[in-house]
Short mmCIF file of C-alpha atoms and ligand atoms in Angstrom, two decimals:
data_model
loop_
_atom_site.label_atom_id
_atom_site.label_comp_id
_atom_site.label_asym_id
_atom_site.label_seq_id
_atom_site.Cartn_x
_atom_site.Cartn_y
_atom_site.Cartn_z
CA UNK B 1 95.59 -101.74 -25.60
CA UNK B 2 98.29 -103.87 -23.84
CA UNK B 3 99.42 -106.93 -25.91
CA UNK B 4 99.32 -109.17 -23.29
CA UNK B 5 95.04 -108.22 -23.49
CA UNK B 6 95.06 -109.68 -26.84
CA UNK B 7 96.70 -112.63 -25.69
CA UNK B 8 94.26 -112.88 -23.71
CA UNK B 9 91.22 -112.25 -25.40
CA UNK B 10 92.41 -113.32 -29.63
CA UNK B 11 92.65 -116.83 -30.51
CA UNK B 12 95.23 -115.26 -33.37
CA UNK B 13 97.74 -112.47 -32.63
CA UNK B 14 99.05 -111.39 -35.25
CA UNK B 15 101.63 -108.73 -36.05
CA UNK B 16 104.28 -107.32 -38.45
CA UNK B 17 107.45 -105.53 -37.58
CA UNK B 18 109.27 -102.70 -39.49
CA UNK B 19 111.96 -100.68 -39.03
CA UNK B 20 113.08 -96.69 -39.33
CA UNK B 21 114.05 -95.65 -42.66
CA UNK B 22 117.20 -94.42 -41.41
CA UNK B 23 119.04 -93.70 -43.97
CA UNK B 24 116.63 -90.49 -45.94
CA UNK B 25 115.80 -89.91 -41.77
CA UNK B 26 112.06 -89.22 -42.54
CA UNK B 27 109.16 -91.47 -41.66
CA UNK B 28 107.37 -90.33 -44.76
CA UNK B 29 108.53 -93.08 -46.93
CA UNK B 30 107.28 -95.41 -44.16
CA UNK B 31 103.82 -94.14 -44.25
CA UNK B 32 102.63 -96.16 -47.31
CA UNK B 33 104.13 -99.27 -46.20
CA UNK B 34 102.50 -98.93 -42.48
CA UNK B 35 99.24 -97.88 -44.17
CA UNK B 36 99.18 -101.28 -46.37
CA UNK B 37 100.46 -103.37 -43.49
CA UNK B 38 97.29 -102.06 -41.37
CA UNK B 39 94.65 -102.87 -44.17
CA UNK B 40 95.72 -106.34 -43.21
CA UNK B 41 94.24 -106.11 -39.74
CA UNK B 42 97.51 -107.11 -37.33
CA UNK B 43 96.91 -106.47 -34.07
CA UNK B 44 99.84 -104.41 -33.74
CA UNK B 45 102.67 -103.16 -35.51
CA UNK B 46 106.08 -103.34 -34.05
CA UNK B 47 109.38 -100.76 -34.52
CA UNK B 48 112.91 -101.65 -34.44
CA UNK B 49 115.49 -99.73 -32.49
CA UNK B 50 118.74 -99.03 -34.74
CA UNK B 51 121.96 -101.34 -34.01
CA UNK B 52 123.48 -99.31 -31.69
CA UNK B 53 120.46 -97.47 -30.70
CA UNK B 54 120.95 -94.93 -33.76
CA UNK B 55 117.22 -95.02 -34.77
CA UNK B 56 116.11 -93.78 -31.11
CA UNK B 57 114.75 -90.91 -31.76
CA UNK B 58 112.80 -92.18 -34.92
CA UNK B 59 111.57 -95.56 -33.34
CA UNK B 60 109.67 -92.98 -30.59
CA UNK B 61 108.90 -90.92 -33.95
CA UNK B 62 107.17 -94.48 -35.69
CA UNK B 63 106.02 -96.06 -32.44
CA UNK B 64 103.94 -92.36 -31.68
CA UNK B 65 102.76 -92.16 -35.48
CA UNK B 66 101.01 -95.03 -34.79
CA UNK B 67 99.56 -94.10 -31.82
CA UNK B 68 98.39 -90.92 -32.91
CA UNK B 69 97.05 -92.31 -36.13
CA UNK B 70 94.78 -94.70 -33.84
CA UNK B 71 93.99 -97.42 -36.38
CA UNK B 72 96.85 -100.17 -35.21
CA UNK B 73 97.93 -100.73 -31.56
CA UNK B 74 101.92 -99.92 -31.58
CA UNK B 75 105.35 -101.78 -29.54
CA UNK B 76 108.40 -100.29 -29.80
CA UNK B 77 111.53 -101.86 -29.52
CA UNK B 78 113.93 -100.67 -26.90
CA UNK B 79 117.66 -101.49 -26.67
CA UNK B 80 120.40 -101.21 -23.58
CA UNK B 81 123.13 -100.41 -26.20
CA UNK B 82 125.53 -97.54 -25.21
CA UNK B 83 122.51 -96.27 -22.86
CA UNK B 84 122.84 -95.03 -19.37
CA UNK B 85 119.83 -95.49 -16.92
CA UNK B 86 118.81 -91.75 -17.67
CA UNK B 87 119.05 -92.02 -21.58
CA UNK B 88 116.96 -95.52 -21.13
CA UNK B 89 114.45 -93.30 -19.03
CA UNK B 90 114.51 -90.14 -21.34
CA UNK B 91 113.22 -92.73 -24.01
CA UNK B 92 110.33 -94.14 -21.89
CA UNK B 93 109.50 -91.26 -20.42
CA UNK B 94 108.78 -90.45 -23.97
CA UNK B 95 106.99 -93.17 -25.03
CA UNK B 96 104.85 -92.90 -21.85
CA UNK B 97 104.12 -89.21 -22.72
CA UNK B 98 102.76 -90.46 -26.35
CA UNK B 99 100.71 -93.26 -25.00
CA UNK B 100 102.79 -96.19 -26.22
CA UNK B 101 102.20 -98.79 -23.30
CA UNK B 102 103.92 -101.60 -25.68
CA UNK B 103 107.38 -102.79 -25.62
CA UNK B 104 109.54 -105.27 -26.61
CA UNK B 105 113.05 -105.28 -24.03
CA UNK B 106 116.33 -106.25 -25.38
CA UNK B 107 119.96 -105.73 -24.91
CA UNK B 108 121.11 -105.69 -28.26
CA UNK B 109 123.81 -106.11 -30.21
CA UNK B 110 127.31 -104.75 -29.99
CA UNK B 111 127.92 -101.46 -32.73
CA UNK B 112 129.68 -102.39 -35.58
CA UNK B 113 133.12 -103.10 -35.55
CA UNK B 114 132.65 -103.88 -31.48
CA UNK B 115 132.72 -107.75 -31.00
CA UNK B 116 131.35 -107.93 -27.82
CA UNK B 117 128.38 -106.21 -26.10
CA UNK B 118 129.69 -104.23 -23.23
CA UNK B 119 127.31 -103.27 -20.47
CA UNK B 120 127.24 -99.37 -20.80
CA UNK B 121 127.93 -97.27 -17.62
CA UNK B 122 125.39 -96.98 -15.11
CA UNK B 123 123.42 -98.95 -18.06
CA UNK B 124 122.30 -102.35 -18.30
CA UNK B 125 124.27 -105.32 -19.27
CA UNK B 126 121.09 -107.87 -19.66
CA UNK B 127 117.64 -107.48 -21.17
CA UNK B 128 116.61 -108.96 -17.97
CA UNK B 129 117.99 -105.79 -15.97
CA UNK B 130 115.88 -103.72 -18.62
CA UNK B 131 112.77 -106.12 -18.08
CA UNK B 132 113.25 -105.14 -13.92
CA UNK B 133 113.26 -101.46 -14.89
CA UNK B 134 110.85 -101.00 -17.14
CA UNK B 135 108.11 -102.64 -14.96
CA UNK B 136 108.89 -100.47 -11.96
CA UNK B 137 107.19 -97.57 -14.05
CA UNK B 138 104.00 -99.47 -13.67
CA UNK B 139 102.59 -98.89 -17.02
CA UNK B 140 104.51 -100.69 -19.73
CA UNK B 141 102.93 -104.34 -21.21
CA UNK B 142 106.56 -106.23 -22.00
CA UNK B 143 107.79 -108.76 -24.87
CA UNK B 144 111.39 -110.32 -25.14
CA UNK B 145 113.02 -111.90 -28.01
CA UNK B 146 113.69 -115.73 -27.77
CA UNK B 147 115.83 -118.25 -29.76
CA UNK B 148 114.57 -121.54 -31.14
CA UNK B 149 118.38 -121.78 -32.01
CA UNK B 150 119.50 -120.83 -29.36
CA UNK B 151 121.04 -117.17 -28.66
CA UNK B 152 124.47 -117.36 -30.47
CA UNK B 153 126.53 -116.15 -27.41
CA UNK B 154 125.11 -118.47 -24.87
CA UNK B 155 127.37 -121.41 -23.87
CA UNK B 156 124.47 -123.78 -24.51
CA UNK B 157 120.80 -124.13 -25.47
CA UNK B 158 119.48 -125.23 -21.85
CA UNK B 159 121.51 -121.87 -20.23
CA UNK B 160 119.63 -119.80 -22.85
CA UNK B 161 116.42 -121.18 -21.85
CA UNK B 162 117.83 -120.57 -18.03
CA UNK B 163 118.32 -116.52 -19.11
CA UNK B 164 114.79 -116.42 -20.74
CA UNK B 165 113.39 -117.55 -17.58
CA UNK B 166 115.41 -114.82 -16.12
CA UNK B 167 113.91 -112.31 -18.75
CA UNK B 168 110.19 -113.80 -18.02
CA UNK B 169 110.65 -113.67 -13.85
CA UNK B 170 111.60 -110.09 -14.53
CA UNK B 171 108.32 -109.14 -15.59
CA UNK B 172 108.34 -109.95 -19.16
CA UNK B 173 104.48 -110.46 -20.43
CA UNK B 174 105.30 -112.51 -23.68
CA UNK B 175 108.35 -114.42 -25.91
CA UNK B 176 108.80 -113.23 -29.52
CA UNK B 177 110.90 -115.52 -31.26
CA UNK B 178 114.10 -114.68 -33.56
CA UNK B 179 113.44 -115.61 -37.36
CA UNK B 180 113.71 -119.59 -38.23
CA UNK B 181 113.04 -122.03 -41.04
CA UNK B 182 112.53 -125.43 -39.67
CA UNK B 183 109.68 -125.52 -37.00
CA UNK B 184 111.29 -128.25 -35.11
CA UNK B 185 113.52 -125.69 -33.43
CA UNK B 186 110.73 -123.61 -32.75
CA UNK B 187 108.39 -126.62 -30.75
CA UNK B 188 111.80 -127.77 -29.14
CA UNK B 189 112.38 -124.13 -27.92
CA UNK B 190 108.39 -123.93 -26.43
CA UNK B 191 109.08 -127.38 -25.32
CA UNK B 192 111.93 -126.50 -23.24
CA UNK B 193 110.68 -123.21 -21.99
CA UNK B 194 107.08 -124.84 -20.66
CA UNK B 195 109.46 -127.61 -19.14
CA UNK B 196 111.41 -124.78 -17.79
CA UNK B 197 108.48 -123.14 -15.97
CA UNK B 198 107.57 -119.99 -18.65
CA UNK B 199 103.85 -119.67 -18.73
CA UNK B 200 103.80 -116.64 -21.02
CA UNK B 201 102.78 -116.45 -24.41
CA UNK B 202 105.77 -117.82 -26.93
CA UNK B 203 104.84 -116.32 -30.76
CA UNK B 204 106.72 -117.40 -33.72
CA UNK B 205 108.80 -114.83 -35.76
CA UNK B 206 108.31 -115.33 -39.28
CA UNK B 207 110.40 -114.09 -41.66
CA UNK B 208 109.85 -114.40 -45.69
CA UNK B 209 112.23 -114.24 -47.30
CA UNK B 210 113.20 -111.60 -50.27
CA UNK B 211 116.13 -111.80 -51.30
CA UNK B 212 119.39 -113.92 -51.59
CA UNK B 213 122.09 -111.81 -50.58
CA UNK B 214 120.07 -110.79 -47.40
CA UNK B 215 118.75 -114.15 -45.78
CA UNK B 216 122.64 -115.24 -46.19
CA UNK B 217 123.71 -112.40 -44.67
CA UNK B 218 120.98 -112.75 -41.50
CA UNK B 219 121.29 -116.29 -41.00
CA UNK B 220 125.18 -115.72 -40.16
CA UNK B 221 124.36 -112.28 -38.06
CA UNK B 222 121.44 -114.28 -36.03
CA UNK B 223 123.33 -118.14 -36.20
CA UNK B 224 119.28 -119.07 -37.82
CA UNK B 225 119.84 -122.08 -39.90
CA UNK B 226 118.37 -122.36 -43.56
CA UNK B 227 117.62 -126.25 -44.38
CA UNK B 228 119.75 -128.03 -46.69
CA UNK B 229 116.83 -128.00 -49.17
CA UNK B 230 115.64 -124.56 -48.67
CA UNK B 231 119.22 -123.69 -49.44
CA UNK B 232 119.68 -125.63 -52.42
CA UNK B 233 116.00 -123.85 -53.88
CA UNK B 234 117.39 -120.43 -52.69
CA UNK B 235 121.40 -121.10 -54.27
CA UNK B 236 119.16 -122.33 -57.72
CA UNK B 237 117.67 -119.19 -57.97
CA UNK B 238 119.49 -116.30 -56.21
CA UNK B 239 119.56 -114.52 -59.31
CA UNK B 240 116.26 -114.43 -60.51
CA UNK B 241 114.70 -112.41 -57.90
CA UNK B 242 111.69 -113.03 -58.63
CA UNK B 243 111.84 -116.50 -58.37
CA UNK B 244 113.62 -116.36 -54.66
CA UNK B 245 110.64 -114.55 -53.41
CA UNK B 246 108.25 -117.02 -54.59
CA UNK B 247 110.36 -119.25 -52.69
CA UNK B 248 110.49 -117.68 -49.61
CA UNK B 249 106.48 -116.64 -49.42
CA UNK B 250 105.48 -120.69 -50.21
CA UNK B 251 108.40 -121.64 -47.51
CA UNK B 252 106.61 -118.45 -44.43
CA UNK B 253 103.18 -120.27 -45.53
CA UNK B 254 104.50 -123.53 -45.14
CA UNK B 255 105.65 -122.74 -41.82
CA UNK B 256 102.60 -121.25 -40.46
CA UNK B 257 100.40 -123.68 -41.93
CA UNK B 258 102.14 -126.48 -39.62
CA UNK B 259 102.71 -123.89 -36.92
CA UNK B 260 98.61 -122.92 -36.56
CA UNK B 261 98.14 -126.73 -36.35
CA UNK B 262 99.93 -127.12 -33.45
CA UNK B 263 98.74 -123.86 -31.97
CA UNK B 264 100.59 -121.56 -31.76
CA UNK B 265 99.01 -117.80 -30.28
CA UNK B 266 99.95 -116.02 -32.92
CA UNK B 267 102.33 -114.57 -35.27
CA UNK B 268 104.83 -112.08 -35.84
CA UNK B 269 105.99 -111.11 -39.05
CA UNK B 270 109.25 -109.57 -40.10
CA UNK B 271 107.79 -107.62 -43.08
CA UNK B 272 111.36 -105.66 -44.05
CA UNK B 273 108.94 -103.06 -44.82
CA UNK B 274 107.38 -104.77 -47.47
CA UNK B 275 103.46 -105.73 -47.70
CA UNK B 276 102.67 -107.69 -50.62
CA UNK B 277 104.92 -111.12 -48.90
CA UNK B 278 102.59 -111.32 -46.06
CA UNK B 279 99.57 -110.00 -48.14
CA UNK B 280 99.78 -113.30 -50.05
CA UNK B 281 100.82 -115.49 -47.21
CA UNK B 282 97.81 -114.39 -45.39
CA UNK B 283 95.74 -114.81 -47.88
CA UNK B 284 96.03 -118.30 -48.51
CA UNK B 285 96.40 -118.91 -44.49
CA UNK B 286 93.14 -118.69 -42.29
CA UNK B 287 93.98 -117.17 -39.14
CA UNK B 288 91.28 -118.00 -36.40
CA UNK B 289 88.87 -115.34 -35.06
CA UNK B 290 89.65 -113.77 -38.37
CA UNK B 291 87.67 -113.25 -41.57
P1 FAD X 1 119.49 -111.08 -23.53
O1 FAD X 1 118.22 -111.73 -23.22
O2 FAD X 1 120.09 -110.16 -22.52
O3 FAD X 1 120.53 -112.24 -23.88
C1 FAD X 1 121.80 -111.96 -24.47
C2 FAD X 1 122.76 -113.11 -24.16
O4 FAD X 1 123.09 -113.09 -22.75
C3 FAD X 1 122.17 -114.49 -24.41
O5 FAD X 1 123.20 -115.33 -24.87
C4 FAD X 1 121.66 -114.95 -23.05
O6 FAD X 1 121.64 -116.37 -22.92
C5 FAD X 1 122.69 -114.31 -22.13
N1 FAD X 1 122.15 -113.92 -20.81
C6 FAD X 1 120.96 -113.32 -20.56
N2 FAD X 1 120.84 -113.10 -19.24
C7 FAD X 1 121.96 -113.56 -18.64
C8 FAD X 1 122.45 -113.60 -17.30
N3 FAD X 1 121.72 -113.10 -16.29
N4 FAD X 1 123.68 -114.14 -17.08
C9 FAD X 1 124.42 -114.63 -18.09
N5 FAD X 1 124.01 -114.62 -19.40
C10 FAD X 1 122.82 -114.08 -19.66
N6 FAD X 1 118.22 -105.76 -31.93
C11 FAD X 1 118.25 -104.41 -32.05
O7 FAD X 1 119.33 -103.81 -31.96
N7 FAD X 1 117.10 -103.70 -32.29
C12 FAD X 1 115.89 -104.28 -32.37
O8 FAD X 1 114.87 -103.61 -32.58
C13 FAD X 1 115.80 -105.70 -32.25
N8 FAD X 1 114.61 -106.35 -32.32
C14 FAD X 1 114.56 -107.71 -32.14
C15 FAD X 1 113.31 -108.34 -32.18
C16 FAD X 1 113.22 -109.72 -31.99
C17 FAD X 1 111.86 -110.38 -32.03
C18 FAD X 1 114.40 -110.49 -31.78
C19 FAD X 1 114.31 -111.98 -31.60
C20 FAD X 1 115.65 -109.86 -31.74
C21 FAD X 1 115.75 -108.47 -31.91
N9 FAD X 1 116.99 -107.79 -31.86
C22 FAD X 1 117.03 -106.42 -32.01
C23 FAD X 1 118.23 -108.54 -31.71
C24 FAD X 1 118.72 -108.63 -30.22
O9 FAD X 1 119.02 -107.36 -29.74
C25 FAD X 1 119.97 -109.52 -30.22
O10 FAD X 1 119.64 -110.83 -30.55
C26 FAD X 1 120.84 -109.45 -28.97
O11 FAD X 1 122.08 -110.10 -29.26
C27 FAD X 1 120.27 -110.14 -27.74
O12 FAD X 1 119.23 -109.44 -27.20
P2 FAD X 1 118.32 -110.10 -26.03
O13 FAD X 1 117.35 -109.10 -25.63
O14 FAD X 1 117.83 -111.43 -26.45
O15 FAD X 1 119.45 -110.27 -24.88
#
């Protein structure tokens, strides 16, 4: 089913993202985790596409398990890193060929070591460009990422919003956003984009957190802020791991307590392959049009 059909039809959508287990290059170990994450009931699951587009050929792999396996709808990501027009088609041709209608357009970031993102030849140099292309096959339902932040390369906050309109003109059917951990940002950023003209669904990216070491390193890769409190909690504890992740699942259910309230369409968790975070969080959180 297309995404955009839940939108339509769910008071809730709710999803979870993971990501290729590149490094053993099997999809085995991800089996558990996606079989866990779909006792929860998300509407669909989501699949990362490696920095640099390295996990290509396993995000088609993961995005066609799911398919195949028929129990949870599937979107997988799709980057214009280092891609040519034919190597962006070779992939969607794919994904066409194993019935995944779902995906989420982006440009990506630059490979390691690479400061800047450099449009690849005869590639795209805007997930925009890749919004354009992928609707001309007709087939595709289409997400884009967006930045209650603000997108860290973008001169300012109001030109972001500008380039998501770009991204949303282009065909795009619905907004993810990029993780944060103060909701104001997030009901500026809707604010903004509904002043702006965007009439698509915008879903909040939640991201619980796990570890210390990790959110510190995100927050500088993605320019997300952690609140000064938050921070201090997280600094407290960062060695007792145990204790950080009870932190970070009471902060995610914090956040989407105050976030249903002022209705939102859904959610999309970052699980980090991991189920029992956003087991508990949606335990104690009740999701309309769900039991
Ligand atoms: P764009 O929308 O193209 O924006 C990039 C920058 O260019 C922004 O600063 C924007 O303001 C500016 N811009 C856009 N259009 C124009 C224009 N026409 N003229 C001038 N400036 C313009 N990365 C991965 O590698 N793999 C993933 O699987 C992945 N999944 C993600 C999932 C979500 C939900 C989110 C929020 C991010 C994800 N990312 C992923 C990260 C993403 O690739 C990076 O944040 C990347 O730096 C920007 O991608 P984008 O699609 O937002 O780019």
């Amino acid at each position: 089913m297309k995404i955009k059909e839940f939108f339509e039809t769910k008071p809730c959508v709710m999803s979870f993202e993971v990501f290729p287990p590149v490094r053993d290059g099997s999809i085995d170990r991800l089996v558990p985790v996606i079989d866990r994450l779909s006792d929860l009931n998300p509407d669909f699951i989501s699949v990362t596409y490696g920095a640099g587009g390295t996990s290509r050929d396993m995000t088609v792999e993961i995005a066609s398990f799911l398919k195949k396996k028929g129990t949870v709808e599937a979107m997988a990501h799709l980057t214009c890193v280092g891609a040519s027009r034919e190597q962006i088609d070779t992939v969607l041709q794919e994904l066409k060929a194993n019935g995944v209608i779902n995906i989420l357009a982006l440009r990506g970031d630059p490979p390691e070591g690479q400061g800047r993102f450099e449009k690849p030849k005869n590639g795209f140099g805007y997930a925009s460009e890749l919004v354009e292309y992928t609707g001309t096959y007709k087939f595709f339902c289409i997400g884009v990422a967006g930045y209650p932040e603000g997108h860290l390369e973008a001169p300012s906050f109001e030109k972001d919003i500008e380039n998501l309109k770009k991204k949303v003109d282009a065909g795009s059917d619905f907004i993810i956003t990029q993780l944060f951990f103060n909701n104001e940002y997030f009901y500026r950023f809707r604010d903004a984009a509904t002043k702006a003209g965007i009439n698509v669904p915008v879903v909040p990216g939640i991201f619980p957190i796990i570890s210390y070491g990790q959110i510190k390193k995100f927050t500088e890769l993605c320019g997300a802020t952690l609140p000064p409190d938050l921070r201090e909690k997280l600094e407290r504890a960062r060695d007792d791991k145990q204790a950080v992740e009870r932190i970070g699942i009471d902060h995610a259910l914090k956040q989407s307590e105050d976030l249903l309230k002022q209705g939102v369409p859904g959610f999309h968790f970052y699980s980090m392959n991991r189920s029992h975070h956003v087991e508990e969080i949606l335990r104690n959180l009740s999701l309309p049009g769900r039991s």
